[in-house]
Amino acid sequence: MTEIFGVPTQALFGQLLIGLINGSFYALLSLGLAVIFGLLNIINFTHGAQYMMGAFLAYILANKAGLGYWWSLALVPLLVGAFGIAIERSMLKPLYKLDHLYGLLLTFGLALVIQGLFRNEYGTSGLPYAMPAELAGGRNLGFMFLPNYRAWVIVASLAICLGTWFVIEKTKLGSYLRAATENPALVQAFGINVPRMITLTYGFGVALAALAGVMAAPIYQVSPQMGADLIIVVFAVVVIGGMGSIMGSILTGFGLGVIEGLTKVFYPEASNTVIFVIMAIVLMIKPAGLFGAQK
Amino acid sequence: MMPRSQRNALALMAAFFLAAPLVVYPVFLMKAMCFALFACAFNLLIGFGGLLSFGHAMFLGTAGYAAAYSAKSWGFAPELAILFGTACAALLGLVTGLIAIRRQGIYFAMTTLALAQMVYFYYLQAPFTGGEDGIQAVPRGMLFGFIDLKNAWAMYGTVFVIFMAGFLLVYRAIHSPFGQVLKAIRENEPRALSLGYDVTRYKLLAYLLSATLAGLAGATKALVFQLASLTDVHWTMSGEVVLMTLLGGLGTVFGPVVGAFIIITMENYLAQLGAWVTIAQGVIFVICVLTFRRGVIGELGNWLKKPL
């Protein structure tokens, strides 16, 4: 067996793949957080719970309605996104004029409620979700075995991330969005419905989290606490990247996933904490984050 | 000098905790006092420094582990174990404080949460914490060599004295010139900076003091329950102390005590209902933020038109 730095290549590439998969989810979730934060100035603590809802809704659709993975991929983001819009309209709206911290506290409370309700209904043990038949199996790349589903997750999340980047940075709609981030009052004066844009942005960010949840369902076990621990890591990712740039969120997400994967190979004891350590180092050297502007 | 309303409230609080064990289970009251001190420490940072820490469980848990381990494995006397636990929390406060205060607002909250999660994973793997079991059967020992803390009343008195001392220390800190500068920083940081105050140092000091007192609460709690476990380091605990303070009243003197008491009581009665505790906590969070931002004591003080 071939080795690199005393590590079998099989193990190395295997962990690298897991790192890329984790990185896909970090990127999708931190992207959603950054988009929401840009316009609403709220850190959406419910993000992890909404990701969990995405996975559970896919599970429920499959078991109660007989709708498979591809249906879920299309329907679940819409449903959870609509749920997000209802939250924004009813609860987040009154908070915009207050200190940003209240938004964090409110969404934290909502996350507790949602996680508690799902735990009551489904218990704490993980539930399996079947992989779509079209993506079962895998291919041998010579140096490693690549399961098709995992390749799909990486490609799909890259496409979604880059698509979002393109819309925000290169289209007219995106330019409104960026303008409203800078100066909402002025943009409103030009006749653009900013409150509606804010609502839809929140819905979109939430839909991204739900989409990530559906994609995660066949890989990780579907369980009520699957989002809670993940969201804390994503917060660290966001602090490292800084929320100023969309591309920054994407790059940091994938990059940290890979670093975490490599840590599992070379120093497994630190694999849980490596992202937090990197966060501490980045804060010491560049407090605004790698891609952030100090506000 | 304390305003009269606060002096009366202080007397009422002390009388309550002295008389209550005659009718209420003392262990429950000791738990309430430990969490009340924890919440007061947290409130010092958010209520007067404007810094929302989402990782305060790391101080509670660290001090708990240090006190429990030193009492059980090294045979430390209780007063030394509590001191040692508190010192460990203070040290952790210094290290994490230097990192966290580099960002403000939301980023500060996320940073403290992430740092606390790192500490949690460390304790999960470290051999001395006993993993999922925690450190059990911690000896309470003889306080100053002659007070046997196995006696429930001696333990109760000790916790009462520690709680009152911590509470008065927080009171003293927020009503000192230091506390006034802290409030100035909270209201307008650039102005405080331009007036020549070393903003970073003040914030770090507040953070350090808050961490130390949270540690004192954690170390005491470990001796009371003779247990140090992962529950006290988990992020849910960090969320709980935020909730206690928010419910009682951010930036009020007595709010955190009342908030802690309400939440501990609620947990006590809902304990059999499992996830409903979490749901109830979440609902209280939402209600507080949407309609009740002053909290119980804040509303009461507003209604009486007196500072509480």
Coordinates of C-alpha atoms in Angstrom, one line a residue:
Chain A
M1 CA 0.0 0.0 0.0
T2 CA 1.3 3.5 -0.8
E3 CA 1.9 6.0 1.9
I4 CA 2.2 9.8 2.2
F5 CA 3.9 11.1 5.3
G6 CA 3.5 7.6 6.9
V7 CA -0.3 7.6 6.3
P8 CA -1.9 5.1 3.9
T9 CA -3.2 7.0 0.9
Q10 CA -6.6 5.3 1.3
A11 CA -7.1 6.7 4.7
L12 CA -5.8 10.1 3.7
F13 CA -8.1 10.5 0.7
G14 CA -10.9 9.0 2.7
Q15 CA -10.6 11.7 5.4
L16 CA -10.1 14.3 2.7
L17 CA -13.4 13.3 1.2
I18 CA -15.2 13.4 4.6
G19 CA -13.6 16.8 5.1
L20 CA -15.0 18.0 1.7
I21 CA -18.4 16.7 2.6
N22 CA -18.4 18.5 6.0
G23 CA -17.0 21.5 4.3
S24 CA -20.0 21.5 1.9
F25 CA -22.3 21.8 4.8
Y26 CA -20.2 24.4 6.6
A27 CA -20.2 26.4 3.3
L28 CA -24.0 26.1 2.7
L29 CA -24.9 27.0 6.3
S30 CA -22.4 29.8 6.7
L31 CA -23.5 31.2 3.4
G32 CA -27.1 31.3 4.6
L33 CA -26.0 32.9 7.9
A34 CA -24.0 35.6 6.0
V35 CA -26.8 36.4 3.6
I36 CA -29.3 36.8 6.4
F37 CA -26.9 38.8 8.5
G38 CA -26.1 41.1 5.6
L39 CA -29.6 42.4 5.3
L40 CA -31.2 41.7 8.7
N41 CA -28.3 42.2 11.0
I42 CA -29.5 39.2 12.9
I43 CA -27.5 36.1 13.6
N44 CA -29.9 33.3 12.9
F45 CA -29.4 30.9 15.8
T46 CA -32.4 28.9 14.5
H47 CA -30.3 28.0 11.4
G48 CA -29.2 24.6 12.9
A49 CA -32.8 23.8 13.9
Q50 CA -34.0 24.7 10.4
Y51 CA -31.3 22.4 8.9
M52 CA -32.6 19.7 11.2
M53 CA -36.1 20.4 10.1
G54 CA -35.0 20.0 6.5
A55 CA -33.6 16.5 7.2
F56 CA -36.7 15.5 9.2
L57 CA -39.2 16.8 6.6
A58 CA -37.4 14.7 4.0
Y59 CA -37.7 11.7 6.4
I60 CA -41.4 12.4 7.0
L61 CA -42.2 12.9 3.3
A62 CA -40.5 9.6 2.5
N63 CA -42.3 7.6 5.3
K64 CA -45.7 9.3 5.4
A65 CA -46.2 10.5 1.8
G66 CA -44.0 8.1 -0.1
L67 CA -42.2 11.0 -1.7
G68 CA -38.5 10.2 -2.5
Y69 CA -35.3 12.2 -2.2
W70 CA -35.7 14.3 -5.4
W71 CA -39.2 15.4 -4.4
S72 CA -37.8 16.4 -1.0
L73 CA -35.0 18.2 -2.5
A74 CA -37.5 20.4 -4.3
L75 CA -40.3 20.7 -1.8
V76 CA -38.5 20.8 1.6
P77 CA -36.6 24.1 1.0
L78 CA -39.9 25.7 0.0
L79 CA -41.8 24.4 3.0
V80 CA -39.1 25.3 5.5
G81 CA -38.5 28.6 3.7
A82 CA -42.2 29.5 4.1
F83 CA -41.9 28.6 7.8
G84 CA -38.9 31.0 8.0
I85 CA -41.0 33.8 6.3
A86 CA -43.7 33.3 8.9
I87 CA -41.2 33.7 11.7
E88 CA -39.7 36.8 10.1
R89 CA -43.1 38.4 9.6
S90 CA -44.4 37.6 13.1
M91 CA -41.3 37.8 15.4
L92 CA -38.2 39.2 13.8
K93 CA -39.7 42.3 12.3
P94 CA -40.4 44.1 15.6
L95 CA -36.7 43.5 16.6
Y96 CA -35.0 45.4 13.8
K97 CA -34.9 48.7 15.7
L98 CA -33.5 47.1 18.8
D99 CA -30.0 45.9 19.7
H100 CA -28.9 43.1 17.4
L101 CA -28.4 40.8 20.4
Y102 CA -32.2 40.5 20.9
G103 CA -32.4 38.8 17.5
L104 CA -29.8 36.3 18.6
L105 CA -31.7 35.6 21.8
L106 CA -35.0 35.2 20.1
T107 CA -33.7 32.8 17.4
F108 CA -31.9 30.9 20.2
G109 CA -35.2 30.5 22.0
L110 CA -36.9 29.4 18.8
A111 CA -34.2 26.8 18.2
L112 CA -34.8 25.4 21.7
V113 CA -38.6 25.1 21.0
I114 CA -38.1 23.4 17.6
Q115 CA -35.5 21.0 18.9
G116 CA -37.6 20.2 22.0
L117 CA -40.7 19.5 19.9
F118 CA -38.9 17.2 17.6
R119 CA -37.2 15.4 20.5
N120 CA -40.6 14.8 22.1
E121 CA -41.9 13.3 18.9
Y122 CA -39.0 11.3 17.6
G123 CA -36.7 10.7 20.7
T124 CA -33.0 11.3 20.6
S125 CA -31.8 8.3 18.6
G126 CA -30.8 8.8 15.0
L127 CA -33.2 7.7 12.2
P128 CA -31.9 6.3 8.9
Y129 CA -32.8 7.9 5.6
A130 CA -32.3 5.9 2.4
M131 CA -29.9 7.0 -0.3
P132 CA -31.6 7.7 -3.6
A133 CA -31.3 4.7 -5.9
E134 CA -29.9 6.7 -8.7
L135 CA -26.8 7.7 -6.6
A136 CA -26.2 4.4 -4.9
G137 CA -22.9 2.7 -5.4
G138 CA -19.7 4.4 -6.4
R139 CA -16.6 4.4 -8.6
N140 CA -13.1 3.4 -8.1
L141 CA -10.8 6.3 -8.9
G142 CA -7.6 4.1 -8.7
F143 CA -6.3 5.8 -5.6
M144 CA -9.6 5.7 -3.7
F145 CA -13.2 4.6 -3.8
L146 CA -15.7 7.5 -4.3
P147 CA -19.3 6.9 -3.4
N148 CA -21.6 8.5 -6.0
Y149 CA -23.8 10.2 -3.4
R150 CA -20.9 11.9 -1.7
A151 CA -19.6 13.2 -5.0
W152 CA -23.1 14.5 -5.7
V153 CA -23.2 16.4 -2.4
I154 CA -19.9 18.1 -3.1
V155 CA -20.8 19.1 -6.6
A156 CA -24.3 20.2 -5.8
S157 CA -23.3 22.3 -2.8
L158 CA -20.5 23.9 -4.8
A159 CA -23.0 24.7 -7.6
I160 CA -25.5 26.2 -5.1
C161 CA -22.9 28.3 -3.4
L162 CA -21.5 29.6 -6.7
G163 CA -25.0 30.2 -8.0
T164 CA -25.8 32.3 -4.9
W165 CA -22.5 34.2 -5.2
F166 CA -23.4 34.9 -8.9
V167 CA -26.9 36.2 -8.1
I168 CA -25.7 38.4 -5.3
E169 CA -22.6 39.8 -6.9
K170 CA -23.4 39.8 -10.6
T171 CA -27.1 40.4 -11.2
K172 CA -29.4 43.4 -10.9
L173 CA -31.4 41.7 -8.1
G174 CA -28.2 41.2 -6.3
S175 CA -27.2 44.8 -6.7
Y176 CA -30.4 45.9 -5.0
L177 CA -29.6 43.5 -2.2
R178 CA -26.1 44.8 -1.8
A179 CA -27.4 48.4 -1.9
A180 CA -30.0 47.6 0.8
T181 CA -27.3 46.1 3.0
E182 CA -25.4 49.4 2.8
N183 CA -28.3 51.8 3.1
P184 CA -31.8 50.4 3.3
A185 CA -33.5 53.9 3.7
L186 CA -32.0 55.2 0.5
V187 CA -32.9 52.0 -1.5
Q188 CA -36.4 52.3 -0.2
A189 CA -36.6 55.9 -1.4
F190 CA -35.8 54.7 -4.9
G191 CA -39.1 52.8 -4.8
I192 CA -37.8 49.3 -4.0
N193 CA -39.8 47.3 -1.5
V194 CA -37.1 46.7 1.1
P195 CA -39.2 45.1 3.8
R196 CA -40.3 42.5 1.3
M197 CA -36.8 42.0 0.2
I198 CA -35.8 41.4 3.8
T199 CA -38.5 38.8 4.3
L200 CA -37.6 37.0 1.1
T201 CA -33.9 37.1 2.0
Y202 CA -34.6 35.5 5.3
G203 CA -36.8 32.9 3.6
F204 CA -34.0 32.2 1.1
G205 CA -31.3 31.8 3.9
V206 CA -33.6 29.4 5.7
A207 CA -34.3 27.4 2.6
L208 CA -30.6 27.0 2.1
A209 CA -30.3 25.5 5.6
A210 CA -33.2 23.1 4.8
L211 CA -31.6 22.1 1.5
A212 CA -28.4 21.3 3.4
G213 CA -30.5 19.3 5.8
V214 CA -32.1 17.2 3.0
M215 CA -28.7 16.5 1.5
A216 CA -27.3 15.6 4.9
A217 CA -30.1 13.1 5.6
P218 CA -28.7 10.1 3.8
I219 CA -25.1 10.7 5.1
Y220 CA -25.7 11.5 8.8
Q221 CA -28.4 10.1 11.0
V222 CA -31.5 12.2 11.2
S223 CA -31.9 13.3 14.8
P224 CA -33.3 16.3 16.6
Q225 CA -29.9 17.5 17.8
M226 CA -28.1 17.1 14.5
G227 CA -28.2 20.9 13.9
A228 CA -27.3 22.1 17.4
D229 CA -23.7 21.1 17.5
L230 CA -23.1 21.8 13.9
I231 CA -24.3 25.4 14.2
I232 CA -21.7 26.2 16.8
V233 CA -18.9 25.0 14.4
V234 CA -20.5 27.1 11.7
F235 CA -20.4 30.1 14.0
A236 CA -16.7 29.5 14.4
V237 CA -16.4 29.3 10.6
V238 CA -18.3 32.6 10.3
V239 CA -16.0 34.3 12.8
I240 CA -13.0 33.0 10.9
G241 CA -14.2 34.1 7.5
G242 CA -15.9 37.3 8.6
M243 CA -19.4 37.8 7.2
G244 CA -18.5 40.6 4.8
S245 CA -18.0 38.5 1.7
I246 CA -20.1 35.7 0.1
M247 CA -17.1 34.1 -1.6
G248 CA -15.2 34.3 1.7
S249 CA -17.9 32.3 3.4
I250 CA -17.8 29.6 0.7
L251 CA -14.0 29.4 0.7
T252 CA -13.7 29.3 4.5
G253 CA -16.4 26.6 4.7
F254 CA -14.8 24.2 2.3
G255 CA -11.3 25.0 3.5
L256 CA -12.0 24.4 7.2
G257 CA -13.8 21.1 6.3
V258 CA -10.7 19.9 4.6
I259 CA -8.4 21.0 7.4
E260 CA -10.7 19.2 9.9
G261 CA -10.5 16.1 7.7
L262 CA -6.7 16.2 7.6
T263 CA -6.5 16.7 11.4
K264 CA -8.4 13.4 11.7
V265 CA -5.6 11.7 9.9
F266 CA -2.6 13.3 11.5
Y267 CA -3.8 14.2 15.0
P268 CA -7.3 12.7 15.7
E269 CA -7.5 13.9 19.3
A270 CA -7.7 17.5 18.0
S271 CA -10.2 16.9 15.2
N272 CA -13.2 18.2 17.3
T273 CA -11.4 21.3 18.3
V274 CA -9.2 22.3 15.4
I275 CA -11.7 24.8 14.0
F276 CA -12.0 26.5 17.3
V277 CA -8.3 26.7 17.7
I278 CA -8.0 28.2 14.2
M279 CA -10.7 30.7 15.2
A280 CA -8.7 31.8 18.3
I281 CA -5.5 32.2 16.2
V282 CA -7.3 34.2 13.5
L283 CA -8.9 36.5 16.1
M284 CA -5.5 37.2 17.6
I285 CA -3.9 38.0 14.2
K286 CA -6.8 39.5 12.2
P287 CA -9.8 40.2 14.4
A288 CA -12.1 41.1 11.6
G289 CA -11.8 37.6 10.1
L290 CA -10.0 36.5 6.9
F291 CA -12.4 38.1 4.5
G292 CA -14.2 40.6 6.8
A293 CA -14.1 44.3 7.0
Q294 CA -14.0 45.7 10.5
K295 CA -17.3 47.4 11.3
Chain B
M1 CA -24.6 54.0 49.9
M2 CA -27.4 51.7 48.7
P3 CA -30.8 53.4 47.8
R4 CA -33.5 52.4 50.3
S5 CA -35.4 50.3 47.9
Q6 CA -32.3 48.1 47.3
R7 CA -31.4 47.9 51.0
N8 CA -34.9 46.7 51.7
A9 CA -34.7 44.2 48.8
L10 CA -31.4 43.0 50.1
A11 CA -32.7 42.4 53.6
L12 CA -35.7 40.6 52.1
M13 CA -33.5 38.4 50.0
A14 CA -31.2 37.5 52.9
A15 CA -34.2 36.9 55.2
F16 CA -35.8 34.7 52.5
F17 CA -32.7 32.5 52.1
L18 CA -32.3 32.2 55.9
A19 CA -35.9 31.3 56.6
A20 CA -36.8 29.3 53.5
P21 CA -34.8 26.1 54.4
L22 CA -37.3 25.6 57.3
V23 CA -40.0 24.9 54.7
V24 CA -38.2 24.2 51.4
Y25 CA -35.8 21.4 50.7
P26 CA -32.3 22.9 51.5
V27 CA -30.5 21.2 48.5
F28 CA -32.9 22.9 46.2
L29 CA -32.2 26.3 47.8
M30 CA -28.4 25.7 47.6
K31 CA -28.8 24.9 43.9
A32 CA -30.8 28.1 43.5
M33 CA -28.2 30.2 45.3
C34 CA -25.3 28.7 43.2
F35 CA -27.2 29.5 40.0
A36 CA -28.2 33.0 41.3
L37 CA -24.5 33.8 41.8
F38 CA -23.7 32.4 38.4
A39 CA -26.4 34.6 36.9
C40 CA -25.2 37.7 38.8
A41 CA -21.7 37.1 37.4
F42 CA -23.1 36.8 33.9
N43 CA -25.2 39.9 34.4
L44 CA -22.2 41.9 35.4
L45 CA -20.9 41.4 31.8
I46 CA -24.1 41.8 29.8
G47 CA -26.0 44.2 32.0
F48 CA -23.2 46.6 32.7
G49 CA -20.6 45.9 30.1
G50 CA -23.0 45.2 27.2
L51 CA -21.1 42.1 26.3
L52 CA -23.3 39.0 25.7
S53 CA -21.3 35.9 26.5
F54 CA -22.7 32.7 25.2
G55 CA -20.0 30.6 26.7
H56 CA -20.3 31.2 30.5
A57 CA -20.8 27.5 31.2
M58 CA -17.0 27.0 30.6
F59 CA -16.3 28.9 33.8
L60 CA -19.0 27.1 35.8
G61 CA -17.8 23.7 34.6
T62 CA -14.1 24.3 34.8
A63 CA -14.3 25.5 38.4
G64 CA -16.5 22.5 39.2
Y65 CA -14.0 20.0 37.7
A66 CA -11.0 21.7 39.3
A67 CA -12.7 21.9 42.8
A68 CA -14.0 18.3 42.5
Y69 CA -10.7 16.9 41.3
S70 CA -8.6 18.7 43.9
A71 CA -10.9 17.7 46.7
K72 CA -11.2 14.1 45.7
S73 CA -7.8 13.2 44.3
W74 CA -5.5 15.6 46.1
G75 CA -7.5 15.7 49.3
F76 CA -7.8 19.5 49.3
A77 CA -9.8 21.0 52.1
P78 CA -13.1 22.5 50.9
E79 CA -12.0 26.1 51.2
L80 CA -8.9 25.3 49.2
A81 CA -10.8 23.3 46.6
I82 CA -13.2 26.2 46.1
L83 CA -10.3 28.7 45.9
F84 CA -8.5 26.4 43.4
G85 CA -11.6 25.9 41.3
T86 CA -12.2 29.7 41.2
A87 CA -8.6 30.4 40.3
C88 CA -8.8 27.9 37.4
A89 CA -11.9 29.7 36.1
A90 CA -10.2 33.0 36.5
L91 CA -7.2 31.8 34.5
L92 CA -9.5 30.5 31.7
G93 CA -11.3 33.8 31.8
L94 CA -8.0 35.6 31.2
V95 CA -7.0 33.4 28.3
T96 CA -10.4 33.4 26.6
G97 CA -11.0 37.1 27.4
L98 CA -7.9 38.1 25.6
I99 CA -9.2 36.4 22.5
A100 CA -12.9 37.2 22.8
I101 CA -12.8 40.9 23.5
R102 CA -11.2 41.5 20.2
R103 CA -14.7 41.5 18.7
Q104 CA -17.9 43.2 19.7
G105 CA -21.6 42.5 19.7
I106 CA -22.7 39.4 17.8
Y107 CA -19.2 38.3 17.0
F108 CA -18.3 38.4 20.7
A109 CA -21.3 36.1 21.4
M110 CA -20.3 33.7 18.7
T111 CA -16.7 33.7 19.7
T112 CA -17.4 32.9 23.4
L113 CA -19.8 30.1 22.3
A114 CA -17.2 28.6 20.1
L115 CA -14.5 28.8 22.8
A116 CA -16.8 27.2 25.3
Q117 CA -17.5 24.4 22.8
M118 CA -13.7 23.8 22.5
V119 CA -13.4 23.6 26.3
Y120 CA -16.4 21.2 26.3
F121 CA -14.7 18.9 23.8
Y122 CA -11.5 19.0 25.8
Y123 CA -13.3 17.9 29.0
L124 CA -15.1 15.2 27.0
Q125 CA -11.8 13.6 26.1
A126 CA -9.5 14.5 29.0
P127 CA -8.9 11.5 31.3
F128 CA -9.3 13.3 34.6
T129 CA -12.9 14.4 34.1
G130 CA -14.3 10.9 33.9
G131 CA -16.1 11.6 30.6
E132 CA -19.8 11.0 30.6
D133 CA -19.7 9.9 34.3
G134 CA -18.1 13.0 35.6
I135 CA -16.3 13.2 38.9
Q136 CA -18.6 11.6 41.4
A137 CA -18.7 11.2 45.2
V138 CA -16.6 14.3 45.8
P139 CA -15.9 14.6 49.6
R140 CA -17.3 17.8 51.2
G141 CA -14.6 17.7 53.9
M142 CA -14.1 19.9 56.9
L143 CA -14.2 23.6 56.3
F144 CA -11.2 25.3 58.0
G145 CA -10.6 22.0 59.6
F146 CA -13.4 22.1 62.1
I147 CA -16.8 22.7 60.3
D148 CA -18.1 19.4 59.0
L149 CA -19.8 20.1 55.7
K150 CA -21.5 16.7 55.7
N151 CA -23.9 18.4 58.0
A152 CA -26.6 19.9 55.8
W153 CA -26.9 23.0 57.8
A154 CA -23.2 23.7 57.8
M155 CA -23.2 23.3 54.0
Y156 CA -26.2 25.6 53.7
G157 CA -24.6 28.3 55.8
T158 CA -21.4 28.1 53.8
V159 CA -23.3 28.4 50.5
F160 CA -25.3 31.3 51.9
V161 CA -22.2 33.2 53.0
I162 CA -20.5 32.6 49.6
F163 CA -23.6 33.7 47.7
M164 CA -24.1 36.9 49.7
A165 CA -20.4 37.7 49.5
G166 CA -20.4 37.2 45.7
F167 CA -23.6 39.2 45.4
L168 CA -22.3 42.1 47.4
L169 CA -19.0 42.1 45.4
V170 CA -20.9 42.4 42.1
Y171 CA -23.0 45.2 43.7
R172 CA -19.9 46.9 44.8
A173 CA -18.2 46.5 41.4
I174 CA -21.1 48.0 39.4
H175 CA -21.5 50.9 41.7
S176 CA -17.8 51.8 41.8
P177 CA -16.1 54.2 39.4
F178 CA -15.0 51.0 37.5
G179 CA -18.7 50.1 37.0
Q180 CA -19.5 53.7 35.8
V181 CA -16.7 53.5 33.2
L182 CA -18.1 50.1 32.1
K183 CA -21.5 51.6 31.6
A184 CA -20.0 54.5 29.7
I185 CA -18.3 51.9 27.4
R186 CA -21.6 50.1 26.9
E187 CA -23.5 53.2 26.0
N188 CA -20.9 54.7 23.7
E189 CA -17.6 53.0 23.2
P190 CA -15.9 55.5 20.9
R191 CA -16.7 58.3 23.4
A192 CA -15.3 56.4 26.3
L193 CA -12.2 55.8 24.3
S194 CA -11.8 59.4 23.4
L195 CA -12.2 60.4 27.0
G196 CA -9.0 58.5 27.6
Y197 CA -10.2 55.3 29.1
D198 CA -8.4 52.1 28.2
V199 CA -11.6 50.4 26.9
T200 CA -10.0 47.1 26.2
R201 CA -8.5 46.8 29.7
Y202 CA -11.9 47.7 31.3
K203 CA -13.7 45.1 29.2
L204 CA -11.1 42.5 30.0
L205 CA -11.3 43.3 33.7
A206 CA -15.1 42.9 33.6
Y207 CA -14.8 39.7 31.8
L208 CA -12.3 38.4 34.2
L209 CA -14.3 39.3 37.3
S210 CA -17.4 37.7 35.7
A211 CA -15.5 34.5 34.9
T212 CA -14.1 34.4 38.4
L213 CA -17.4 34.7 40.1
A214 CA -19.0 32.2 37.7
G215 CA -16.2 29.9 38.8
L216 CA -16.9 30.5 42.5
A217 CA -20.5 29.5 41.8
G218 CA -19.3 26.4 39.9
A219 CA -16.8 25.3 42.6
T220 CA -19.4 25.7 45.3
K221 CA -22.0 23.8 43.3
A222 CA -19.6 20.9 42.8
L223 CA -19.1 20.5 46.6
V224 CA -22.9 20.8 47.3
F225 CA -23.8 18.1 44.8
Q226 CA -20.5 16.2 45.3
L227 CA -20.4 16.0 41.5
A228 CA -18.8 17.7 38.5
S229 CA -20.2 16.7 35.1
L230 CA -20.3 17.6 31.5
T231 CA -23.8 19.1 31.9
D232 CA -22.2 22.2 33.5
V233 CA -19.9 22.8 30.6
H234 CA -22.4 22.2 27.8
W235 CA -23.7 25.1 25.7
T236 CA -27.2 24.5 27.0
M237 CA -25.9 25.7 30.4
S238 CA -24.6 28.8 28.8
G239 CA -28.0 29.4 27.3
E240 CA -29.7 28.8 30.6
V241 CA -27.8 31.5 32.4
V242 CA -28.7 33.9 29.6
L243 CA -32.3 33.0 30.1
M244 CA -32.2 33.4 33.9
T245 CA -30.7 36.9 33.6
L246 CA -33.1 37.9 30.7
L247 CA -36.1 36.7 32.6
G248 CA -35.1 38.4 35.9
G249 CA -34.0 41.6 34.2
L250 CA -30.8 42.5 32.3
G251 CA -28.8 45.1 34.1
T252 CA -30.9 45.0 37.3
V253 CA -29.3 44.2 40.7
F254 CA -31.7 41.6 41.9
G255 CA -33.1 40.4 38.5
P256 CA -30.6 37.5 38.0
V257 CA -31.4 36.1 41.5
V258 CA -35.1 36.1 40.8
G259 CA -34.6 34.8 37.3
A260 CA -32.4 31.9 38.5
F261 CA -34.9 31.0 41.2
I262 CA -37.8 30.9 38.7
I263 CA -35.9 28.8 36.2
I264 CA -34.6 26.3 38.8
T265 CA -38.1 26.0 40.3
M266 CA -39.5 25.4 36.8
E267 CA -36.9 22.7 36.0
N268 CA -37.5 21.1 39.3
Y269 CA -41.2 20.7 38.6
L270 CA -41.0 19.9 34.9
A271 CA -38.0 17.5 35.3
Q272 CA -40.1 14.4 34.7
L273 CA -41.5 15.8 31.4
G274 CA -38.2 15.5 29.5
A275 CA -38.0 17.7 26.5
W276 CA -40.8 20.0 27.7
V277 CA -38.3 21.8 29.9
T278 CA -36.3 22.8 26.8
I279 CA -39.6 23.8 25.0
A280 CA -40.7 25.9 28.0
Q281 CA -37.3 27.6 28.2
G282 CA -37.5 28.4 24.5
V283 CA -41.0 29.9 24.9
I284 CA -39.8 32.0 27.8
F285 CA -36.9 33.3 25.7
V286 CA -39.3 34.3 22.9
I287 CA -41.8 35.9 25.2
C288 CA -39.1 37.8 27.0
V289 CA -37.6 39.2 23.9
L290 CA -40.9 40.1 22.2
T291 CA -42.8 41.6 25.1
F292 CA -41.0 41.5 28.3
R293 CA -37.5 42.9 27.7
R294 CA -37.2 44.5 31.1
G295 CA -37.7 41.2 32.9
V296 CA -39.5 40.6 36.1
I297 CA -37.4 42.9 38.3
G298 CA -37.0 45.5 35.6
E299 CA -40.8 45.7 35.2
L300 CA -41.3 45.8 39.0
G301 CA -38.7 48.5 39.4
N302 CA -40.3 50.5 36.6
W303 CA -43.7 50.1 38.2
L304 CA -42.4 51.2 41.7
K305 CA -40.3 53.8 40.0
K306 CA -37.3 52.7 42.1
P307 CA -34.0 51.0 41.2
L308 CA -34.0 47.3 42.1

